[in-house]
XYZ file of C-alpha atoms in Angstrom:
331
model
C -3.621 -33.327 -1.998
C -0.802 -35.273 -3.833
C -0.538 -32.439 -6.662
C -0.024 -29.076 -4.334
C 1.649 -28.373 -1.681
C -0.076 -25.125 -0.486
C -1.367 -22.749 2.758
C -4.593 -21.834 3.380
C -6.040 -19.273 5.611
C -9.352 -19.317 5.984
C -11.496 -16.448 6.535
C -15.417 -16.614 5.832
C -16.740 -13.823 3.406
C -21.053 -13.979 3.604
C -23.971 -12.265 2.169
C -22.006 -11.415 -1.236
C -24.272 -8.592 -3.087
C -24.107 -7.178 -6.553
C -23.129 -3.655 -6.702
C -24.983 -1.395 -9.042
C -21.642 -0.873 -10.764
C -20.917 -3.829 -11.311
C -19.341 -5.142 -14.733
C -19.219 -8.724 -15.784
C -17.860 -9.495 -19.006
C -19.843 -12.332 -20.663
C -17.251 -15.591 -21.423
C -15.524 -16.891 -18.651
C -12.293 -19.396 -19.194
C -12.364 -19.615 -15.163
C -14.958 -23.251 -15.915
C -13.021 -24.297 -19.163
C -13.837 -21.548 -21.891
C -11.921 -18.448 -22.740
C -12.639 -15.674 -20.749
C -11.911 -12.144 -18.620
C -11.964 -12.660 -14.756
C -13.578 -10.602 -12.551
C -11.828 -8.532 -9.913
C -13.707 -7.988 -6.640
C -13.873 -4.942 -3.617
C -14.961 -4.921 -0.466
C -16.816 -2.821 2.066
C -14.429 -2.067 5.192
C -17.245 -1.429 7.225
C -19.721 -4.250 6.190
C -20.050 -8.043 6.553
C -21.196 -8.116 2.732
C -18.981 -7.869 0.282
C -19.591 -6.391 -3.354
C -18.317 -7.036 -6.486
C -16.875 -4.269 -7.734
C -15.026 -4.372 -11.042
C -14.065 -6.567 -14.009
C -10.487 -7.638 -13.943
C -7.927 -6.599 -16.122
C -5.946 -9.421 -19.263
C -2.947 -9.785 -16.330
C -5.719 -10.896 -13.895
C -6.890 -13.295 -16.322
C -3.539 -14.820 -17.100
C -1.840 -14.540 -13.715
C -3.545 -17.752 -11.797
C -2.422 -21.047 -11.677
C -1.270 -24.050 -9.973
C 1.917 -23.153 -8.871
C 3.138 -22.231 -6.300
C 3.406 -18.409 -6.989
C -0.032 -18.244 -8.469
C -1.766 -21.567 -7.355
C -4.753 -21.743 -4.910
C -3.351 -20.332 -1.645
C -2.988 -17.375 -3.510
C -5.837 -16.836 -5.507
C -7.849 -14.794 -2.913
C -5.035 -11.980 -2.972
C -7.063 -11.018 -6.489
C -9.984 -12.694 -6.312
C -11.541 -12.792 -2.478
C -14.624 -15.143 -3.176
C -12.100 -17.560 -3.231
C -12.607 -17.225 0.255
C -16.482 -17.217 0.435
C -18.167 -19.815 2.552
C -19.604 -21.832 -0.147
C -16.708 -22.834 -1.941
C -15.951 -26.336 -4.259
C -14.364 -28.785 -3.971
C -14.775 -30.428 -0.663
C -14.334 -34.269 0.458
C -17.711 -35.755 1.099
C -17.273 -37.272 4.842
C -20.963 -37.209 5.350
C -24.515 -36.963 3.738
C -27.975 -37.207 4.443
C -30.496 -39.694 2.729
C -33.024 -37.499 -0.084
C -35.430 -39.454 -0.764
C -36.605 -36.876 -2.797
C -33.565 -37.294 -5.266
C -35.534 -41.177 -5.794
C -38.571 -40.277 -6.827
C -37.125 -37.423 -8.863
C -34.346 -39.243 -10.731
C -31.406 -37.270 -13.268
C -33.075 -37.604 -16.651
C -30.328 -36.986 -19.568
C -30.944 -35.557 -23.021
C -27.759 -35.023 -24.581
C -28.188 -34.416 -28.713
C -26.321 -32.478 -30.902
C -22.392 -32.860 -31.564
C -19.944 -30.444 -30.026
C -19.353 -27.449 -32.440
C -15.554 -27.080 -30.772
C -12.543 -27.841 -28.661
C -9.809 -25.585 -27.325
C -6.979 -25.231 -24.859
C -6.243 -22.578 -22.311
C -3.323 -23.620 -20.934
C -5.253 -24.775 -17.617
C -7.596 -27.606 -19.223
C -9.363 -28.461 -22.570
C -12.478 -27.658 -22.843
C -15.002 -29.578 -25.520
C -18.106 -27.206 -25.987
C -21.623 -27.551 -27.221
C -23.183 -23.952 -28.673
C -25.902 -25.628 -30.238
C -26.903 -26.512 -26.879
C -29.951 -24.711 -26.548
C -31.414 -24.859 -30.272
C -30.755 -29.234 -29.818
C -32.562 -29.071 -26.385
C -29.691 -31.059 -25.072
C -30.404 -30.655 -21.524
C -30.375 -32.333 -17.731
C -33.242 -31.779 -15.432
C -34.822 -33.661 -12.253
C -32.651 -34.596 -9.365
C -31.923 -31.614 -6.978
C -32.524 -29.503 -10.145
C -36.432 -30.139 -10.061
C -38.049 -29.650 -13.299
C -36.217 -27.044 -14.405
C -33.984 -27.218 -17.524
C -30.090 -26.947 -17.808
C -28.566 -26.826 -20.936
C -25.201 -28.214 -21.929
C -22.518 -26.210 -22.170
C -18.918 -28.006 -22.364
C -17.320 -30.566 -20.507
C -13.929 -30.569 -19.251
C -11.119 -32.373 -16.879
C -8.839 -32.165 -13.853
C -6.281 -34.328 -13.394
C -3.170 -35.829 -11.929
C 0.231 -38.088 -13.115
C 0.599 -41.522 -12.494
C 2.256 -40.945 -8.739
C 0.046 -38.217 -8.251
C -3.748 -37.671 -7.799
C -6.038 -35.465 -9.912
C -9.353 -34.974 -9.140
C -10.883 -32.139 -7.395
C -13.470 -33.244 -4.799
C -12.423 -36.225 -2.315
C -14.391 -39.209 -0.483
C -13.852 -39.697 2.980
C -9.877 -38.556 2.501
C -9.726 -40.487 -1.261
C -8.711 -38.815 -4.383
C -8.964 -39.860 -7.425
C -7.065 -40.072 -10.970
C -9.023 -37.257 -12.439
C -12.538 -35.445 -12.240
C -14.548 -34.980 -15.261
C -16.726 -32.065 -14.566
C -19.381 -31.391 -17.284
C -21.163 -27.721 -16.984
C -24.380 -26.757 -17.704
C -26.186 -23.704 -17.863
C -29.634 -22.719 -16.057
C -32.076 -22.161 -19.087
C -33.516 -18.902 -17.558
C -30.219 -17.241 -18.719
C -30.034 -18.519 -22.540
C -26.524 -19.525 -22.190
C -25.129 -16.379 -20.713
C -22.411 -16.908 -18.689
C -22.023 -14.096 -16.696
C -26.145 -13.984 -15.265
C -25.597 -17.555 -14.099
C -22.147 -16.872 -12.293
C -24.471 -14.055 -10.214
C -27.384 -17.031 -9.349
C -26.562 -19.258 -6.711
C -28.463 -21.722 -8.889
C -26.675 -20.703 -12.090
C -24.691 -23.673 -13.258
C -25.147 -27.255 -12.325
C -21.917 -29.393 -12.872
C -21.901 -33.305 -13.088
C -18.764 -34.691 -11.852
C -17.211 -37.870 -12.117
C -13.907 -39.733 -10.621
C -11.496 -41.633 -13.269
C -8.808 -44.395 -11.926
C -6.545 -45.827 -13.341
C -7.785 -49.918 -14.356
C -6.323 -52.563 -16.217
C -7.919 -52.159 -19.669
C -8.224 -49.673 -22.039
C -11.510 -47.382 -22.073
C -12.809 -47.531 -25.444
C -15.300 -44.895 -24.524
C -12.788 -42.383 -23.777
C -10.700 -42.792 -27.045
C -12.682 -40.367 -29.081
C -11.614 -37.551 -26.553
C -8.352 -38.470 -27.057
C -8.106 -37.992 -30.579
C -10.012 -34.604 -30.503
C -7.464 -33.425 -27.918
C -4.790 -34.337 -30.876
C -6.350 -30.697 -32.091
C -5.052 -28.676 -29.068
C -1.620 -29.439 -28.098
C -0.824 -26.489 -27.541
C -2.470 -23.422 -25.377
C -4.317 -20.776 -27.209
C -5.256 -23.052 -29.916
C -8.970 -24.159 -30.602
C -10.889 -26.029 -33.416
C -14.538 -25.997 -34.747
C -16.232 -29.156 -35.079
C -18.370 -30.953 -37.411
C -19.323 -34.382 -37.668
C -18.211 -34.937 -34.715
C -20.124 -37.210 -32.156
C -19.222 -37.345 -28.730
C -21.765 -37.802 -26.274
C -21.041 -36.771 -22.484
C -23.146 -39.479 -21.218
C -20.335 -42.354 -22.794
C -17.687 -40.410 -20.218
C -20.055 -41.003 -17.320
C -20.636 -43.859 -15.124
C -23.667 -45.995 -15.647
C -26.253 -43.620 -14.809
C -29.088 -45.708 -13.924
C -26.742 -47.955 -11.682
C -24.255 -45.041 -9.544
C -25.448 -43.099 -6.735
C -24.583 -39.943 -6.674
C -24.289 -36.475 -3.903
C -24.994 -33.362 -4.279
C -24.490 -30.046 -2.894
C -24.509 -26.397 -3.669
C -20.774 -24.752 -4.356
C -18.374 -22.753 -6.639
C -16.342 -22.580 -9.385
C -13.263 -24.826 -8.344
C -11.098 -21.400 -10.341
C -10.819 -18.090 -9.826
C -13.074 -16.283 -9.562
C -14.588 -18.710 -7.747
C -18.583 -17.495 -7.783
C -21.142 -19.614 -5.750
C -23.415 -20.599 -8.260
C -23.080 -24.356 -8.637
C -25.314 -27.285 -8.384
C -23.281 -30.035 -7.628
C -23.539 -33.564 -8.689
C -20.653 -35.998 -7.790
C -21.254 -39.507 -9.228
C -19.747 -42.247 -6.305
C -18.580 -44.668 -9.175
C -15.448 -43.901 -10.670
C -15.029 -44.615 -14.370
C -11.912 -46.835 -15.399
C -9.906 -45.450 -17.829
C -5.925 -46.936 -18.828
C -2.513 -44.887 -17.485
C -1.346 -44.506 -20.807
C -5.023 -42.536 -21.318
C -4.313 -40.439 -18.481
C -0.875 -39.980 -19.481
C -2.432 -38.796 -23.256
C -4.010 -36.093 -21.151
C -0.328 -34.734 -20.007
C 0.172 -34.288 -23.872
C -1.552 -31.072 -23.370
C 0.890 -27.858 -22.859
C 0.405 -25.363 -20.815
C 2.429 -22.814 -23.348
C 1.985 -22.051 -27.178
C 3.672 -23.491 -29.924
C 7.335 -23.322 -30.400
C 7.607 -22.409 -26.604
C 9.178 -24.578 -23.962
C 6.540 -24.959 -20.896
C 5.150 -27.923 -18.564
C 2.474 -30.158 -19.521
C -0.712 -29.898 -18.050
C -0.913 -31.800 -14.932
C -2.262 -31.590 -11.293
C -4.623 -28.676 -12.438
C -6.447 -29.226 -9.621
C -7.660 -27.225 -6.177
C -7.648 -29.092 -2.403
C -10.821 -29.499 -0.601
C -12.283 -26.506 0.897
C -13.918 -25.958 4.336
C -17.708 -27.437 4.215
C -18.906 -24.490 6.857
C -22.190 -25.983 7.583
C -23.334 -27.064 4.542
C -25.358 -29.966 4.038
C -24.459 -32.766 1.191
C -27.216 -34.957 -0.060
C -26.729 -38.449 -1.490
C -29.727 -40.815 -3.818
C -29.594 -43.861 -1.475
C -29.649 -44.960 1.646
C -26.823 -47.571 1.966
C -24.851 -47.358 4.976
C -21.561 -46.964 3.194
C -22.934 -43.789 1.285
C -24.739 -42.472 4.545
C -23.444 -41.062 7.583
């Protein structure tokens, strides 16, 4: 990847079980909102590996994307960072579903988002109204079961270097829009669906860099204009801003999918993927606006947000569906 240079040792962690112990505090800022991480332990004598104990505030703050915090090092405090199930990977091959035909996405995003925020890692535009608007996803891999909106959020790169998080066949992209949802059995509670493999789903989608402006993508812009800086946050009303006008065109992309993790520590494997194959266009002075965000407070001097992204992780067996059948999407 363009953004990190990095080392990675891989060592395959299965059969993760929840310890009767076990604390999990219930917001997480590891997928966009503010949160406490979790710290994990592990049996010396076992092949399963149980999570122990909820991190302390220096956990939380101490990752990154640098090189002294960044992802070869996460696993020193966070070891499902090297589980066997782990996001993002590039997508070299996939298998026809014809399943994921006759059982198309169906989108029903209402409501407005009640706020926006900045951690100092991403921005992250959230919908807590979610549930009450029955702004949901459902069909696809996710059957008939009901995911509700959470928040949305980005990864992304600089003009000479790439952004998003998953790859295709060696290809990055600009940036990754990843927009999280929540599995309705567990009414919006965070820390149930990090424990379910089935948890979260995430819809993902590539931005390059075109010719035109987006027009689409200019009311994110201006609500960013409300977190410059990390730490800061602002409620919403009257606001509309739709996830589906940051997607591609739904009824004409194909898509994959495949189960996987948090792309951050602490990296749980509890993700539905879906990874949209047509990137949306978007101008590079509109992914340059996204480099307006700080990774430091006000009044401080630190870097922009950029290249807040982790490299492709080992696939270890897994399988990776795709919508269609057309040769270039299936091998």
């Amino acid at each position: 990847m363009n953004c990190l240079a990095w080392t990675w040792t891989s060592r395959v962690i299965s059969n993760f079980t929840r310890s009767s112990n076990s604390v999990l505090k219930r917001s997480f800022s590891c997928i966009g909102v503010n949160c406490a991480a979790l710290h994990h332990s592990f049996q010396t004598n076992s092949k399963k590996a149980r999570v122990a104990s909820m991190a302390s505030n220096e956990d939380t703050s101490w990752w990154g994307y640098s090189s002294a915090n960044g992802p070869s090092r996460w696993s020193e405090r966070f070891p499902l960072c090297q589980g066997d199930r782990q996001s993002p990977i590039d997508i070299r091959q996939s298998k026809y579903d014809p399943l994921l035909r006759r059982r198309p996405l169906k989108f029903n995003y209402t409501g407005s988002p009640t706020s926006v925020s900045n951690n100092g890692r991403t921005f992250s535009v959230n919908y807590a109204n979610a549930v009450d608007n029955d702004s949901c996803i459902t069909g696809g891999p996710l059957g008939d079961e009901k995911y509700f909106l959470h928040h949305f959020h980005m990864h992304w790169g600089t003009a000479e270097a790439d952004g998003s998080e998953h790859a295709v066949n060696g290809r990055l992209y600009k940036a990754e829009l990843h927009v999280v949802h929540v599995r309705e059995k567990h009414n919006m509670v965070l820390s149930k669906a990090l424990e379910d493999p089935r948890g979260l789903a995430v819809i993902g989608a590539f931005y390059d860099v075109g010719d035109e402006h987006n027009s689409q993508f200019k009311p994110l812009e201006r609500l960013l204009e409300k977190v410059v800086y990390r730490g800061q946050s602002a409620n919403l009303s009257d606001v509309s801003l739709n996830p589906l006008t940051l997607l591609p065109d739904i009824e004409k992309s194909h898509y994959w999918t495949y189960s996987g993790s948090l792309t951050t520590p602490p990296c749980c494997e509890c993700i539905s993927f879906v990874i949209f194959a047509e990137p949306v266009l978007f101008h590079k002075d509109q992914l340059a606006s996204l480099s307006k965000l700080s990774s430091g407070p006000h009044g401080q001097d630190y870097p922009a947000i950029a290249c807040n992204c982790r490299p492709v992780q080992s696939l270890n067996g897994r399988d990776v569906y795709c919508s269609t059948r057309l040769k270039e999407f299936v091998n």
